[in-house]
Each structure stands twice: as C-alpha cells, then as structure tokens.
mmCIF file of C-alpha atoms and ligand atoms in Angstrom:
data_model
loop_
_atom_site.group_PDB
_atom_site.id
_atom_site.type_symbol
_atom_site.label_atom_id
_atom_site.label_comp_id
_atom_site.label_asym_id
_atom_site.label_seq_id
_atom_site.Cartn_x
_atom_site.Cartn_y
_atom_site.Cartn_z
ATOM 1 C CA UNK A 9 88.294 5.498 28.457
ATOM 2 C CA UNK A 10 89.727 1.604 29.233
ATOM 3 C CA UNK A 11 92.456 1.414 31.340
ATOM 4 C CA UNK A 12 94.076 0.168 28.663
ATOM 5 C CA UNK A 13 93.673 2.839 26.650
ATOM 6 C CA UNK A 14 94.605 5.527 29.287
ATOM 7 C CA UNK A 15 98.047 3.557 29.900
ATOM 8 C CA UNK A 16 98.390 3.806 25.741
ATOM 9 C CA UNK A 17 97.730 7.277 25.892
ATOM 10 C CA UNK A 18 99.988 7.676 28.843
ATOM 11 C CA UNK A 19 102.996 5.819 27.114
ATOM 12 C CA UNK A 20 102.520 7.772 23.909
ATOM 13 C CA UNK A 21 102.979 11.177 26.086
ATOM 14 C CA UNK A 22 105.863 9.807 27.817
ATOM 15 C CA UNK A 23 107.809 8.540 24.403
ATOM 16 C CA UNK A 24 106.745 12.039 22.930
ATOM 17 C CA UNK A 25 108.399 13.892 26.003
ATOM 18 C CA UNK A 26 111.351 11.190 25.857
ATOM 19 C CA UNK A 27 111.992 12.397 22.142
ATOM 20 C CA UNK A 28 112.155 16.185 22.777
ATOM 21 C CA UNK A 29 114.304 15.709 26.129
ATOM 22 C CA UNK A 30 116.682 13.674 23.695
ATOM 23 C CA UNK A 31 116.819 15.326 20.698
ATOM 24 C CA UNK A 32 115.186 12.281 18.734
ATOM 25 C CA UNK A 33 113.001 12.518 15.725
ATOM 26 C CA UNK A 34 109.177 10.890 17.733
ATOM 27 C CA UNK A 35 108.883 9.975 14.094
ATOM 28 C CA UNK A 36 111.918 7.659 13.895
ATOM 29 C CA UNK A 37 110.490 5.852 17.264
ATOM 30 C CA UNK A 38 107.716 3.575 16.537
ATOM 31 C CA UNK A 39 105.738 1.251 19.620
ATOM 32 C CA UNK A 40 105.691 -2.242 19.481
ATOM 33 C CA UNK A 41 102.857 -3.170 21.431
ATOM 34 C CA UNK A 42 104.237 -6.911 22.773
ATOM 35 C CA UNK A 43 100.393 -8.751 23.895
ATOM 36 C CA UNK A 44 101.737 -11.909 24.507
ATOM 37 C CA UNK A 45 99.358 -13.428 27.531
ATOM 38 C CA UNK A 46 96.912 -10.824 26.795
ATOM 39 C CA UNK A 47 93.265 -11.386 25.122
ATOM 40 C CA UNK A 48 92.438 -10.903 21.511
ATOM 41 C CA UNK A 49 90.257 -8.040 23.393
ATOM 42 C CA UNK A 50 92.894 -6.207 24.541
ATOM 43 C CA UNK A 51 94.663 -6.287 21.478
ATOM 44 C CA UNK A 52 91.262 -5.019 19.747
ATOM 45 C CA UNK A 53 91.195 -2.231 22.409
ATOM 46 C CA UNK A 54 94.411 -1.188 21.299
ATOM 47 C CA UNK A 55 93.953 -1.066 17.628
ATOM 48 C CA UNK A 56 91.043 0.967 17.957
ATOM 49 C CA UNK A 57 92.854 3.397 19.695
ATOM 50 C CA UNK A 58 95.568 3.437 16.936
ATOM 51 C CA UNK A 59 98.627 1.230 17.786
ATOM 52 C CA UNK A 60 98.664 -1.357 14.659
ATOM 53 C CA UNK A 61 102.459 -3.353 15.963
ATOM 54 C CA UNK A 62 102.141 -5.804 18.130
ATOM 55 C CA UNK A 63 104.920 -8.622 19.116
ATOM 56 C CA UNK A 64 104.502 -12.092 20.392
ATOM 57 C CA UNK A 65 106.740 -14.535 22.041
ATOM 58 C CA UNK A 66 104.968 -17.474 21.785
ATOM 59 C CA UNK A 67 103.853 -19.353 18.073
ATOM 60 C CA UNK A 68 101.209 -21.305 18.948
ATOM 61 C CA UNK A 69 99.370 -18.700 21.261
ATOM 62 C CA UNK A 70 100.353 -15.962 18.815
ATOM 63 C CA UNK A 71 98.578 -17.752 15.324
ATOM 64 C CA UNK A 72 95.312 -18.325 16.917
ATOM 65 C CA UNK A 73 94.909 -14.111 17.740
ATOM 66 C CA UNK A 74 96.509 -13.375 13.996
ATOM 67 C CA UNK A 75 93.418 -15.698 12.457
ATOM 68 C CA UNK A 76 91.264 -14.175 15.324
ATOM 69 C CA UNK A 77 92.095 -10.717 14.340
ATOM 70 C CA UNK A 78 92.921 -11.653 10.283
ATOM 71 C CA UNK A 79 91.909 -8.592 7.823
ATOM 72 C CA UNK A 80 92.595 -5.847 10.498
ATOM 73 C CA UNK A 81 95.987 -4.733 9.206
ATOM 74 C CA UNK A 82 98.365 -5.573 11.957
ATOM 75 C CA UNK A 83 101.862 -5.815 11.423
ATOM 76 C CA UNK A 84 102.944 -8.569 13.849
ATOM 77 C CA UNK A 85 106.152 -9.399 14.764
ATOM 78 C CA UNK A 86 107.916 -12.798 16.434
ATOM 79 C CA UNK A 87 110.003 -11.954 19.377
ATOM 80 C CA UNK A 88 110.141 -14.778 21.030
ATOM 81 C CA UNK A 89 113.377 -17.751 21.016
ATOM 82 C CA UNK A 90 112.843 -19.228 17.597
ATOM 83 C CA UNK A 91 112.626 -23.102 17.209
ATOM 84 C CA UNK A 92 113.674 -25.417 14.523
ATOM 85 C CA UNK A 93 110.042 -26.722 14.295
ATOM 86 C CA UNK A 94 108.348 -23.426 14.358
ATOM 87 C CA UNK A 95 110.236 -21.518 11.495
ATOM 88 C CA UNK A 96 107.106 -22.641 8.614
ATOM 89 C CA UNK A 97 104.318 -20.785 10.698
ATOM 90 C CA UNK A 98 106.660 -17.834 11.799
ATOM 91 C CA UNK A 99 107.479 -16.870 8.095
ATOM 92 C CA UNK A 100 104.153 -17.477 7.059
ATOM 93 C CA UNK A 101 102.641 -15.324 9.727
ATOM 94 C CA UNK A 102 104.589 -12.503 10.684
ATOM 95 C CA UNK A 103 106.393 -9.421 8.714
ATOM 96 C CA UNK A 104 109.230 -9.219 11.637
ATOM 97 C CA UNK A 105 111.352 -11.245 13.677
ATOM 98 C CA UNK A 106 113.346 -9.715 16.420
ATOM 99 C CA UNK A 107 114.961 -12.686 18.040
ATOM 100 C CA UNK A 108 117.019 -13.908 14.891
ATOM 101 C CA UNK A 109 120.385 -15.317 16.461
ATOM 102 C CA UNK A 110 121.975 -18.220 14.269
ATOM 103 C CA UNK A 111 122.643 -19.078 10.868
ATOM 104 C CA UNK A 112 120.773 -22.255 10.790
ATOM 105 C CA UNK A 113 116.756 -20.749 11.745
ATOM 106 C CA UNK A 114 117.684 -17.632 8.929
ATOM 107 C CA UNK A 115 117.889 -20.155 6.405
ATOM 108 C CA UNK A 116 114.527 -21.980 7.259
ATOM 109 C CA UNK A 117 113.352 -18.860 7.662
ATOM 110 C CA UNK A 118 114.114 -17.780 4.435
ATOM 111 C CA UNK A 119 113.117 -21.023 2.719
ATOM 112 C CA UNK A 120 109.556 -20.941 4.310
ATOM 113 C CA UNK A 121 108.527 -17.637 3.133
ATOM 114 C CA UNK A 122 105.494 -17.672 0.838
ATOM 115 C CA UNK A 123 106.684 -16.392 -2.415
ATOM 116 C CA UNK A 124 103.841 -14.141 -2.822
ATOM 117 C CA UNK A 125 104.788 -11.992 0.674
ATOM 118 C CA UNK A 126 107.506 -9.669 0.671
ATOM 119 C CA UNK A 127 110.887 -10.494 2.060
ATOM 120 C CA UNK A 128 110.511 -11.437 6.043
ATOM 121 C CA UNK A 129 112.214 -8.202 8.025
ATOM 122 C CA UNK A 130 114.571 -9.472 10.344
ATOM 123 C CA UNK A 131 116.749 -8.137 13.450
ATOM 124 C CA UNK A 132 119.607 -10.369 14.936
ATOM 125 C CA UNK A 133 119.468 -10.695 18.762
ATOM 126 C CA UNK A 134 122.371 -9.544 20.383
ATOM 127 C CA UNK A 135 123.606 -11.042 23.625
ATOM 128 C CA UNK A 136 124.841 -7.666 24.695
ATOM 129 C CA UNK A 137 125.946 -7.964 28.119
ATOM 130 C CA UNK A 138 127.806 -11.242 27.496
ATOM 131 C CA UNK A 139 125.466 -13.550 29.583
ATOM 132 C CA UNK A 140 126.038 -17.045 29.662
ATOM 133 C CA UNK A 141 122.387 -17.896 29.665
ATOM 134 C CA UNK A 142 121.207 -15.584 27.542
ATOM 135 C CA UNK A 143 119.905 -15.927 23.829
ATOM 136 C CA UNK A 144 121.694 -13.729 21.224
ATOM 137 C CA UNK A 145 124.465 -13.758 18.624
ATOM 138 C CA UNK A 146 127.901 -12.235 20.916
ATOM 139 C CA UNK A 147 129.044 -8.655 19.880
ATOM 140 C CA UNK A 148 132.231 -10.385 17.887
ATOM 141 C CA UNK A 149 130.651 -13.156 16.096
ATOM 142 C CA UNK A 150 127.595 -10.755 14.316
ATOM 143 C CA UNK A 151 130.092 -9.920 11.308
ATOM 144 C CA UNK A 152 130.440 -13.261 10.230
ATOM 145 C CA UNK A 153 126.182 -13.558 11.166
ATOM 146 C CA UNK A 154 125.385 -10.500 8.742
ATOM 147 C CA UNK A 155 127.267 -11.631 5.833
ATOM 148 C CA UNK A 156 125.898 -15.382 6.011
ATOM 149 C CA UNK A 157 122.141 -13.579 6.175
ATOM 150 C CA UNK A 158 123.129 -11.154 3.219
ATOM 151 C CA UNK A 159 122.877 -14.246 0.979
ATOM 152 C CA UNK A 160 119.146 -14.939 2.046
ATOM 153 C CA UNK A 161 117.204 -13.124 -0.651
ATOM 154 C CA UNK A 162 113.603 -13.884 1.210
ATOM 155 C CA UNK A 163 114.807 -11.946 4.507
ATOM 156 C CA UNK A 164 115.533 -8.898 4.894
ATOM 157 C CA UNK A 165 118.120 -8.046 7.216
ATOM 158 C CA UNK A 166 116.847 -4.459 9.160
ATOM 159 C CA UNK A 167 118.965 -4.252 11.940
ATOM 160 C CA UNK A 168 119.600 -5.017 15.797
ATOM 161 C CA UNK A 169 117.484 -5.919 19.140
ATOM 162 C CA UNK A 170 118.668 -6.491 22.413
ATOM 163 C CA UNK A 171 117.511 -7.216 25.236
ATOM 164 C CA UNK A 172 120.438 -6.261 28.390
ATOM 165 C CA UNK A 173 120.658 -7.189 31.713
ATOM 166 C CA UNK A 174 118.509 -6.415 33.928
ATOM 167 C CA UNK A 175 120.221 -2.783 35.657
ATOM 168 C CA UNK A 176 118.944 -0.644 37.950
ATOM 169 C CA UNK A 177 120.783 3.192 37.155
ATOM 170 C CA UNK A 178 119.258 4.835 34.239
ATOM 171 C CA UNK A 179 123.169 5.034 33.445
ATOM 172 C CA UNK A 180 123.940 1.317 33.174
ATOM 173 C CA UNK A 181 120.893 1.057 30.983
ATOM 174 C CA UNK A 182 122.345 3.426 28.371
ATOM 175 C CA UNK A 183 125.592 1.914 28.186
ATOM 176 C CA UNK A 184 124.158 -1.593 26.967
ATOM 177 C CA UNK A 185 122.276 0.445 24.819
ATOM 178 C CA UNK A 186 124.750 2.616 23.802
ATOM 179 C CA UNK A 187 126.973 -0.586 22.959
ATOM 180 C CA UNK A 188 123.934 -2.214 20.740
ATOM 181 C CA UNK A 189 123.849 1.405 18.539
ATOM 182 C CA UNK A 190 127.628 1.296 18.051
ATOM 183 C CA UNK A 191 127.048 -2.307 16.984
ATOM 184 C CA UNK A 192 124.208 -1.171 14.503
ATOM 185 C CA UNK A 193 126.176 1.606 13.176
ATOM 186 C CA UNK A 194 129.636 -0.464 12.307
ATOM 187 C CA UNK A 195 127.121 -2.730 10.485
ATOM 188 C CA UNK A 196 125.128 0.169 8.489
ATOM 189 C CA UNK A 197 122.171 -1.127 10.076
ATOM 190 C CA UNK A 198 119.594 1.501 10.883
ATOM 191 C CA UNK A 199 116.737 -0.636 13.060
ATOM 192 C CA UNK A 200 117.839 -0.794 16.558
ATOM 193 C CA UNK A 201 114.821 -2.253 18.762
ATOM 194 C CA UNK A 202 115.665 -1.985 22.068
ATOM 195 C CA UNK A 203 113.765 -0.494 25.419
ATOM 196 C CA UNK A 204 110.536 -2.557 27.295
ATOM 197 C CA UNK A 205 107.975 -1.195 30.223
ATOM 198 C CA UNK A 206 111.499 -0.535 32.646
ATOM 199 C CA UNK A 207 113.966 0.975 30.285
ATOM 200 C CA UNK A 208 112.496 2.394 26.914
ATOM 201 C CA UNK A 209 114.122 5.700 28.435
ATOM 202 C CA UNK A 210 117.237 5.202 28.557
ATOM 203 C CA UNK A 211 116.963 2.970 24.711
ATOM 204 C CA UNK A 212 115.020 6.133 23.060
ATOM 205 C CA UNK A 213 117.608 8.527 24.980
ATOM 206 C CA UNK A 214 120.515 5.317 22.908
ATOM 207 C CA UNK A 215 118.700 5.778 19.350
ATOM 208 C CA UNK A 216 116.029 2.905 19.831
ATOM 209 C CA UNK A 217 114.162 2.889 16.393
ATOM 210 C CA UNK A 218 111.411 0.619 17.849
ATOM 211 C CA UNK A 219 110.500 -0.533 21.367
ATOM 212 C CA UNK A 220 108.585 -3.053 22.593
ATOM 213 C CA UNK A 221 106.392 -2.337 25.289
ATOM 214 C CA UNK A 222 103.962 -5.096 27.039
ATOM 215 C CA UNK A 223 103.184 -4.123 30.508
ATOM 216 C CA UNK A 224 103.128 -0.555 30.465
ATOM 217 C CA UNK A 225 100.352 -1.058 27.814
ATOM 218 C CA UNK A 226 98.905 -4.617 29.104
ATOM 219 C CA UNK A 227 99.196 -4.705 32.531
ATOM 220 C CA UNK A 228 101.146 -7.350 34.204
ATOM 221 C CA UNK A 229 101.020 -10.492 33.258
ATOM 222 C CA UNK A 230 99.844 -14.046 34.938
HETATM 223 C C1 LIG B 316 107.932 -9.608 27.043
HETATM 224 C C2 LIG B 316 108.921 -8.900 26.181
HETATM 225 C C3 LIG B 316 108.920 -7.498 26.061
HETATM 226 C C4 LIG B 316 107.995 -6.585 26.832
HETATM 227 O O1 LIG B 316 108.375 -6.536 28.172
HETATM 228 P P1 LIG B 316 107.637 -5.565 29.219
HETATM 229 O O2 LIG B 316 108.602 -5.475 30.344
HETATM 230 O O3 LIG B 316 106.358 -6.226 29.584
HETATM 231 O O4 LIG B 316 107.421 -4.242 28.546
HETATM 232 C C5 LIG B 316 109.837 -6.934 25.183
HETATM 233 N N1 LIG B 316 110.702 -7.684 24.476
HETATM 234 C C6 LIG B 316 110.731 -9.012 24.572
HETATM 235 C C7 LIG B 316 111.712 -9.777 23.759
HETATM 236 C C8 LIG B 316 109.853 -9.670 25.428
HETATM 237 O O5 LIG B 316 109.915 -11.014 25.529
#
C-alpha cells in the first residue's frame, strides 16, 4: 500500500473507534478529504481507495484538478474565504460550500448556479470563538443570516462549519464545538462540519456530521 493510503486506512479506523467511544452513528460521520496543495495523483490515490469528498480552499488551483479529474464522481466542496469575483466558478463547480459567511456572496452564489444542477448545499461559517481576525458570521448575528439565505431558492442551506481557535486540551476543543452544535440545533440545522487532522476527536465526540481532514490524509503541506 501508498502511504497515502495506509494514513486513509488509518484515519478511517480511528473515526470508526471515535464513533463507538462516543456513542455516534460512523454512518452519520462522513470524511472530507481537504487536497488543497496536493497533486491530482494523490487525489486519484485516494479515490481508488474509496474516499469520493474532497474540499479545496483555493478556486483557481481547485478548477484545474475538477477538469483534471472530470467524470470520476467526486463531490467537491469550496472551503476556502469566498470572493466577490470568484462566486461564477464556485457555483458552477462545486456541490458544497463550507465557508458561506455574508449575505452579499449567498446571493451571487445563488444567482450563478446553472439551472440544470441542483440547488448549491451550503454551510455558514461561524466565527465561534469570537476572533477579531477570523472569517465567520458571529454566534448572534446567524438568525438574521439564515432567514436572508431561506429566500435563495438555488442554495440550499445544510447547516454549520467552524473552524475554533486553535486549543490545546481535548476539553477546550469540545466546548467550541459543543457551542457550534447548540448553534445548529436552535437553528434546526442538522450538518455540523467541524474537526481537521488536530481535533476531529473532540468534533465527532460534539456531533460533527462531516470533517475535513487534509494532513492526516495528505501529509503536510509546502
Ligand atoms: C486546510 C483546512 C482543513 C484541513 O486541515 P488539516 O489540519 O490539514 O486537517 C480543514 N478545514 C479548512 C477550512 C481548511 O482550510
């Protein structure tokens, strides 16, 4: 086997063990394999070992390996900040976006998506640690966020992603968490993609529906 596809393997174990030790349903946990930086190869080493999600950050970079890899029946997904200019390719190109956060990019969003796809699934970033820096609708302004989207008939609004503070206690991490799934839940939302390579733990231990994994998977990054 690849190293790539022992650290899949690996990471598919762990989740598995993750789901018993927290009384989750492994089926109501899907991977998000996130490739950005990584080689069209890679990402063909990891469909052929079964993972067909994969998230990318970047537009430009992330088009060329969905033509490179067109017909293979990925699901990709934008996770990445979302700019005015890029909305067009980003509803013509992916079936998710995680890193929905204002009012203004929804409604591009939902006025670039080719009629003949279905609705564009969409979760709205959450700045849930209250950084100043940090991308993401705050905690108190998502109500007013939701029922803006809920007019949007070409998106369709799934539920919540986060991505906290960096924290080093496996405690800390399940508060943010924790927070985001309260957050969901007031809203009826049932999507709650949360968890990467240092804290998927603590997320799937918080009811993380989806997380999205790059290094554990990819290796580091340049
Ligand atoms: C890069 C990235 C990930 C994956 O992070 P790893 O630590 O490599 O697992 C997850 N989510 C978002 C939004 C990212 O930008």
């Amino acid at each position: 086997m690849k190293p790539l596809e022992i650290r899949l393997t690996q990471l598919r174990t762990n989740i598995a063990k993750c789901a018993e030790k927290y009384h989750r349903n492994p089926d109501n946990i899907s991977l998000l394999a996130v490739s950005k930086k990584h080689s069209v190869a890679d990402i063909q080493t990891a469909i052929d070992s079964g993972q067909f999600d994969f998230g990318e950050n970047y537009v430009q970079e992330a088009v060329e390996k969905i033509q490179a890899l067109d017909g293979k029946n990925i699901v990709w997904h934008f996770i990445g900040p979302i700019q005015s200019n890029k909305t067009k390719l980003i509803a013509e190109h992916f079936s998710w976006v995680h890193s929905l956060d204002r009012f203004k990019i929804a409604e591009r969003l939902n006025a670039y998506r080719p009629p003949a796809l279905p609705p564009l699934n969409v979760c709205l970033q959450v700045n849930i640690d209250d950084e100043p820096q940090k991308a993401g609708v705050n905690v108190d302004k998502l109500n007013e966020l939701v029922k803006q989207i809920e007019s949007l008939k070409r998106l369709k609004l799934c539920g919540l992603m986060a991505i906290p503070k960096a924290k080093t206690s496996f405690q800390q991490q399940c508060e943010s968490f924790a927070r985001l799934h309260l957050a969901a839940k007031a809203l009826h939302l049932s999507t709650l993609s949360m968890g990467m390579s240092g804290d998927y733990e603590a997320a799937i231990a918080e009811g993380a529906t989806i997380i999205r994994v790059g290094t554990a998977i990819f290796g580091e990054r340049d």
